[in-house]
Short mmCIF file of C-alpha atoms in Angstrom, two decimals:
data_model
loop_
_atom_site.label_atom_id
_atom_site.label_comp_id
_atom_site.label_asym_id
_atom_site.label_seq_id
_atom_site.Cartn_x
_atom_site.Cartn_y
_atom_site.Cartn_z
CA MET A 1144 198.27 -10.01 -98.48
CA THR A 1145 197.64 -12.89 -100.88
CA PRO A 1146 199.38 -12.60 -104.27
CA ASN A 1147 197.02 -12.87 -107.27
CA ALA A 1148 193.97 -12.91 -105.03
CA THR A 1149 190.53 -13.63 -106.44
CA GLY A 1150 186.98 -13.42 -105.13
CA ALA A 1151 186.56 -12.60 -101.46
CA ASP A 1152 190.32 -12.42 -100.93
CA ALA A 1153 190.63 -9.68 -103.52
CA VAL A 1154 187.85 -7.68 -101.88
CA ILE A 1155 189.42 -8.05 -98.44
CA ASP A 1156 192.82 -7.07 -99.82
CA ALA A 1157 191.36 -3.97 -101.46
CA VAL A 1158 189.62 -2.93 -98.23
CA THR A 1159 192.85 -3.56 -96.33
CA ALA A 1160 194.84 -1.44 -98.75
CA VAL A 1161 192.40 1.45 -98.40
CA LEU A 1162 192.44 1.19 -94.59
CA LEU A 1163 196.23 1.10 -94.45
CA ILE A 1164 196.71 4.06 -96.76
CA VAL A 1165 194.07 6.19 -95.00
CA GLY A 1166 195.65 5.25 -91.66
CA ALA A 1167 199.04 6.35 -92.94
CA LEU A 1168 197.51 9.59 -94.24
CA MET A 1169 196.38 10.33 -90.68
CA SER A 1170 200.04 10.35 -89.64
CA LEU A 1171 200.84 12.65 -92.54
CA GLY A 1172 198.02 14.97 -91.49
CA ALA A 1173 199.39 15.09 -87.95
CA ALA A 1174 202.85 15.96 -89.25
CA ILE A 1175 201.48 18.74 -91.47
CA GLY A 1176 199.46 20.04 -88.54
CA LEU A 1177 202.55 20.01 -86.31
CA LEU A 1178 204.48 22.00 -88.89
CA ARG A 1179 201.85 24.56 -89.82
CA PHE A 1180 199.70 25.26 -86.76
CA PRO A 1181 200.74 28.31 -84.76
CA ASP A 1182 200.58 27.27 -81.11
CA LEU A 1183 200.64 24.30 -78.76
CA MET A 1184 196.89 23.85 -78.37
CA SER A 1185 196.14 23.58 -82.09
CA ARG A 1186 199.13 21.28 -82.53
CA MET A 1187 197.67 19.05 -79.84
CA HIS A 1188 194.48 18.88 -81.88
CA ALA A 1189 196.42 17.69 -84.93
CA ALA A 1190 198.50 15.21 -82.92
CA THR A 1191 195.52 13.14 -81.82
CA LYS A 1192 194.63 12.01 -85.34
CA PRO A 1193 197.14 9.18 -85.80
CA GLN A 1194 196.92 8.24 -82.13
CA VAL A 1195 193.24 7.33 -82.23
CA LEU A 1196 191.73 7.13 -85.71
CA GLY A 1197 194.95 6.20 -87.49
CA LEU A 1198 195.66 3.39 -85.05
CA PHE A 1199 192.08 2.17 -85.37
CA LEU A 1200 192.22 1.99 -89.16
CA VAL A 1201 195.57 0.20 -89.18
CA LEU A 1202 194.48 -2.28 -86.52
CA ALA A 1203 191.28 -3.00 -88.44
CA ALA A 1204 193.36 -3.75 -91.52
CA MET A 1205 195.48 -6.11 -89.44
CA GLY A 1206 192.41 -7.93 -88.17
CA LEU A 1207 191.09 -8.28 -91.71
CA GLN A 1208 194.33 -9.77 -92.93
CA MET A 1209 194.88 -12.26 -90.12
CA ARG A 1210 191.61 -14.19 -90.62
CA GLU A 1211 191.80 -15.57 -87.10
CA TRP A 1212 189.16 -14.60 -84.62
CA TRP A 1213 191.44 -14.47 -81.59
CA VAL A 1214 193.39 -11.56 -83.01
CA TRP A 1215 190.45 -9.17 -82.71
CA PRO A 1216 190.29 -9.06 -78.88
CA ILE A 1217 194.00 -8.28 -78.70
CA LEU A 1218 193.63 -5.49 -81.22
CA ALA A 1219 190.62 -4.17 -79.30
CA VAL A 1220 192.71 -4.18 -76.10
CA ALA A 1221 195.48 -2.25 -77.82
CA TRP A 1222 193.02 0.34 -79.12
CA ILE A 1223 191.13 0.68 -75.84
CA PHE A 1224 194.33 1.21 -73.90
CA GLN A 1225 195.33 3.85 -76.41
CA LEU A 1226 191.95 5.54 -75.88
CA LEU A 1227 192.52 5.46 -72.12
CA THR A 1228 196.09 6.71 -72.02
CA VAL A 1229 196.13 9.35 -74.76
CA PRO A 1230 193.73 11.71 -72.90
CA VAL A 1231 195.91 11.46 -69.79
CA SER A 1232 199.00 12.73 -71.56
CA ALA A 1233 196.96 15.28 -73.52
CA HIS A 1234 195.49 16.59 -70.26
CA MET A 1235 198.89 16.93 -68.64
CA VAL A 1236 200.50 18.57 -71.66
CA GLY A 1237 197.57 20.95 -72.09
CA ARG A 1238 197.57 21.93 -68.42
CA ALA A 1239 201.31 22.49 -68.40
CA GLY A 1240 200.97 24.49 -71.60
CA TYR A 1241 198.28 26.71 -70.09
CA ARG A 1242 200.22 27.30 -66.91
CA THR A 1243 203.49 28.11 -68.63
CA LYS A 1244 201.71 30.60 -70.93
CA HIS A 1245 202.24 28.55 -74.09
CA ARG A 1246 199.13 30.00 -75.62
CA HIS A 1247 198.06 32.90 -77.72
CA PRO A 1248 194.91 34.34 -76.13
CA GLU A 1249 194.06 36.29 -79.26
CA LEU A 1250 193.67 32.99 -81.17
CA LEU A 1251 191.21 31.50 -78.69
CA SER A 1252 187.50 31.91 -79.33
CA ALA A 1253 186.66 30.90 -75.75
CA ASP A 1254 188.87 30.61 -72.67
CA GLU A 1255 186.73 28.96 -70.04
CA LEU A 1256 189.62 28.49 -67.65
CA GLU A 1257 190.47 32.19 -67.47
CA ALA A 1258 187.58 33.12 -65.13
CA VAL A 1259 188.53 30.31 -62.74
CA VAL A 1260 192.19 31.31 -62.75
CA LEU A 1261 191.36 34.97 -62.16
CA ARG A 1262 189.00 34.13 -59.30
CA ALA A 1263 191.59 31.87 -57.68
CA ALA A 1264 194.23 34.57 -58.03
CA GLY A 1265 191.86 37.13 -56.47
CA GLU A 1266 191.09 34.83 -53.56
CA ARG A 1267 194.77 34.20 -52.99
CA ALA A 1268 195.55 37.91 -53.04
CA ALA A 1269 192.73 38.66 -50.60
CA GLU A 1270 193.96 35.90 -48.31
CA LYS A 1271 197.48 37.25 -48.38
CA ALA A 1272 196.32 40.80 -47.65
CA GLN A 1273 194.23 39.58 -44.74
CA GLU A 1274 197.19 37.63 -43.36
CA ALA A 1275 199.44 40.65 -43.64
CA ASP A 1276 196.89 42.90 -41.91
CA SER A 1277 196.33 40.50 -39.03
CA ALA A 1278 200.04 39.83 -38.60
CA MET A 1279 201.25 43.42 -38.21
CA PRO A 1280 198.42 45.93 -38.30
CA ARG A 1281 200.44 48.98 -37.29
CA ASN A 1282 203.00 48.63 -40.06
CA GLY A 1283 200.30 47.98 -42.63
CA ASN A 1284 198.29 51.04 -41.61
CA GLY A 1285 201.35 53.15 -41.27
CA GLY A 1286 202.53 52.34 -44.73
CA ARG A 1287 199.11 53.00 -46.21
CA ASN A 1288 198.71 56.33 -44.39
CA GLY A 1289 202.14 57.41 -45.43
CA ARG A 1290 201.43 56.62 -49.05
CA ASN A 1291 198.11 58.44 -48.89
CA ALA A 1292 199.70 61.48 -47.31
CA GLY A 1293 202.33 61.56 -50.01
CA ALA A 1294 199.73 61.28 -52.75
CA ASP A 1295 197.67 64.05 -51.18
CA GLY A 1296 200.61 66.24 -50.50
CA GLY A 1297 202.17 65.88 -53.94
CA PRO A 1298 199.85 68.09 -56.00
CA SER A 1299 199.39 70.74 -53.32
CA ALA A 1300 203.09 71.24 -52.76
CA MET B 38 199.09 -4.92 -104.70
CA LYS B 39 201.23 -5.78 -101.71
CA ASP B 40 204.24 -3.89 -103.05
CA ILE B 41 202.16 -0.88 -104.01
CA VAL B 42 200.60 -0.63 -100.56
CA LEU B 43 203.98 -1.06 -98.89
CA ILE B 44 205.65 1.60 -101.00
CA VAL B 45 202.82 4.13 -100.68
CA THR B 46 202.52 3.76 -96.91
CA ALA B 47 206.30 3.80 -96.49
CA VAL B 48 206.58 7.07 -98.39
CA ILE B 49 203.68 8.65 -96.48
CA LEU B 50 205.01 7.55 -93.09
CA SER B 51 208.54 8.68 -93.95
CA ILE B 52 207.33 12.16 -94.82
CA ALA B 53 205.25 12.26 -91.64
CA ALA B 54 208.18 11.10 -89.52
CA ALA B 55 210.41 13.72 -91.12
CA GLY B 56 207.87 16.41 -90.24
CA ALA B 57 207.64 15.21 -86.63
CA ILE B 58 211.43 15.07 -86.31
CA TYR B 59 211.68 18.58 -87.74
CA ARG B 60 209.24 19.77 -85.08
CA ILE B 61 211.27 17.99 -82.39
CA ALA B 62 214.45 19.68 -83.58
CA VAL B 63 213.00 23.17 -84.12
CA GLY B 64 210.00 23.20 -81.79
CA PRO B 65 210.11 26.50 -79.91
CA SER B 66 209.17 25.06 -76.54
CA LEU B 67 209.69 21.85 -74.64
CA LEU B 68 206.00 20.94 -74.83
CA ASP B 69 206.04 21.15 -78.63
CA ARG B 70 208.90 18.68 -78.66
CA VAL B 71 207.07 16.31 -76.33
CA LEU B 72 203.97 16.48 -78.52
CA ALA B 73 206.00 15.81 -81.66
CA SER B 74 207.68 12.83 -80.02
CA ASP B 75 204.22 11.48 -79.19
CA VAL B 76 203.29 11.78 -82.85
CA LEU B 77 206.53 10.03 -83.79
CA LEU B 78 205.59 7.19 -81.46
CA ALA B 79 202.17 6.93 -83.11
CA ILE B 80 203.85 6.81 -86.54
CA LEU B 81 206.12 4.04 -85.30
CA GLY B 82 203.11 2.07 -84.07
CA ALA B 83 201.39 2.55 -87.42
CA ALA B 84 204.50 1.28 -89.21
CA LEU B 85 204.64 -1.82 -87.00
CA ALA B 86 200.96 -2.57 -87.61
CA ILE B 87 201.25 -2.02 -91.38
CA ASP B 88 204.20 -4.39 -91.53
CA MET B 89 202.20 -7.01 -89.65
CA ALA B 90 199.11 -6.55 -91.83
CA VAL B 91 200.91 -6.67 -95.17
CA ASN B 92 203.24 -9.56 -94.36
CA ARG B 93 200.70 -11.46 -92.25
CA HIS B 94 202.68 -12.11 -89.12
CA LEU B 95 202.15 -11.26 -85.46
CA ASN B 96 205.73 -10.74 -84.31
CA ASN B 97 205.20 -7.11 -83.32
CA LEU B 98 201.82 -7.50 -81.65
CA VAL B 99 203.16 -7.57 -78.09
CA LEU B 100 205.33 -4.55 -78.80
CA LEU B 101 202.33 -2.68 -80.19
CA VAL B 102 200.15 -3.44 -77.15
CA ALA B 103 202.96 -2.42 -74.80
CA LEU B 104 203.42 0.78 -76.79
CA THR B 105 199.78 1.74 -76.37
CA LEU B 106 199.94 0.85 -72.68
CA ILE B 107 202.97 2.82 -71.52
CA GLY B 108 203.53 5.25 -74.37
CA PHE B 109 201.98 8.10 -72.40
CA VAL B 110 204.36 7.96 -69.43
CA GLY B 111 207.08 10.03 -71.08
CA SER B 112 204.93 13.00 -71.99
CA VAL B 113 203.20 12.99 -68.59
CA THR B 114 206.58 13.08 -66.86
CA VAL B 115 207.89 15.92 -68.98
CA ALA B 116 204.64 17.85 -68.51
CA ARG B 117 205.04 17.57 -64.75
CA PHE B 118 208.55 18.99 -64.98
CA VAL B 119 207.44 21.87 -67.19
CA ALA B 120 204.65 22.81 -64.81
CA ASP B 121 207.18 23.68 -62.13
CA ARG B 122 209.03 26.37 -64.11
CA ARG B 123 206.38 29.03 -64.07
CA GLY B 124 208.82 31.91 -63.69
CA GLN B 125 210.11 31.89 -67.25
CA VAL B 126 207.08 32.89 -69.29
CA ASN B 127 206.26 33.22 -72.94
CA ASP B 128 209.18 31.75 -74.83
CA SER B 129 206.85 30.16 -77.37
#
């Protein structure tokens, strides 16, 4: 920043200061969200703020201060790569969090993955039962008949 | 102006980094820690960019671009490892 700036420099410095402070506040918001949100999914929501918008604001401030046109493409590359890579890690962390039961179902307003998971589990169970039946039918029937007989015989005895 | 901006952003980023480090230390599960370390990385990138903007130099630019390029590898790796331990449920 230019010391004792006047005219256009002062305006650019003021805009830069606002951008930098708002960009830093994004990091603060993410930290507060990490500390206060109850589960992994909502913490992931808070964590994206400095990664995308905060980085954008800070990079824009940098571009304003440099006053050289060739800096802008480099800053754009940095931001675009951040936009490309952040969803990858968020996807992996979210998927791992869902699979390892790091979620509180009572806090979700919609769980669109649950139906898919239940259907896949049902299909897998049906497949397994079919395999077991075709592999050794006598044992399977015998076990089932025995259990039925026991259940029938229990109350009457 | 320059000093004010530097001090204000330094205080804000320090508080934010302290919060992220607290979540790394306490964080009930491994994924919370990974997420907090991601946030800490973003705070570090913001600090590098603020230093460059205020002092008008480009020394950290390559580091910043590299950070945005490969910063996601760590959390993806850890997420892959977590996905394999499905037996131990609900320690969050």
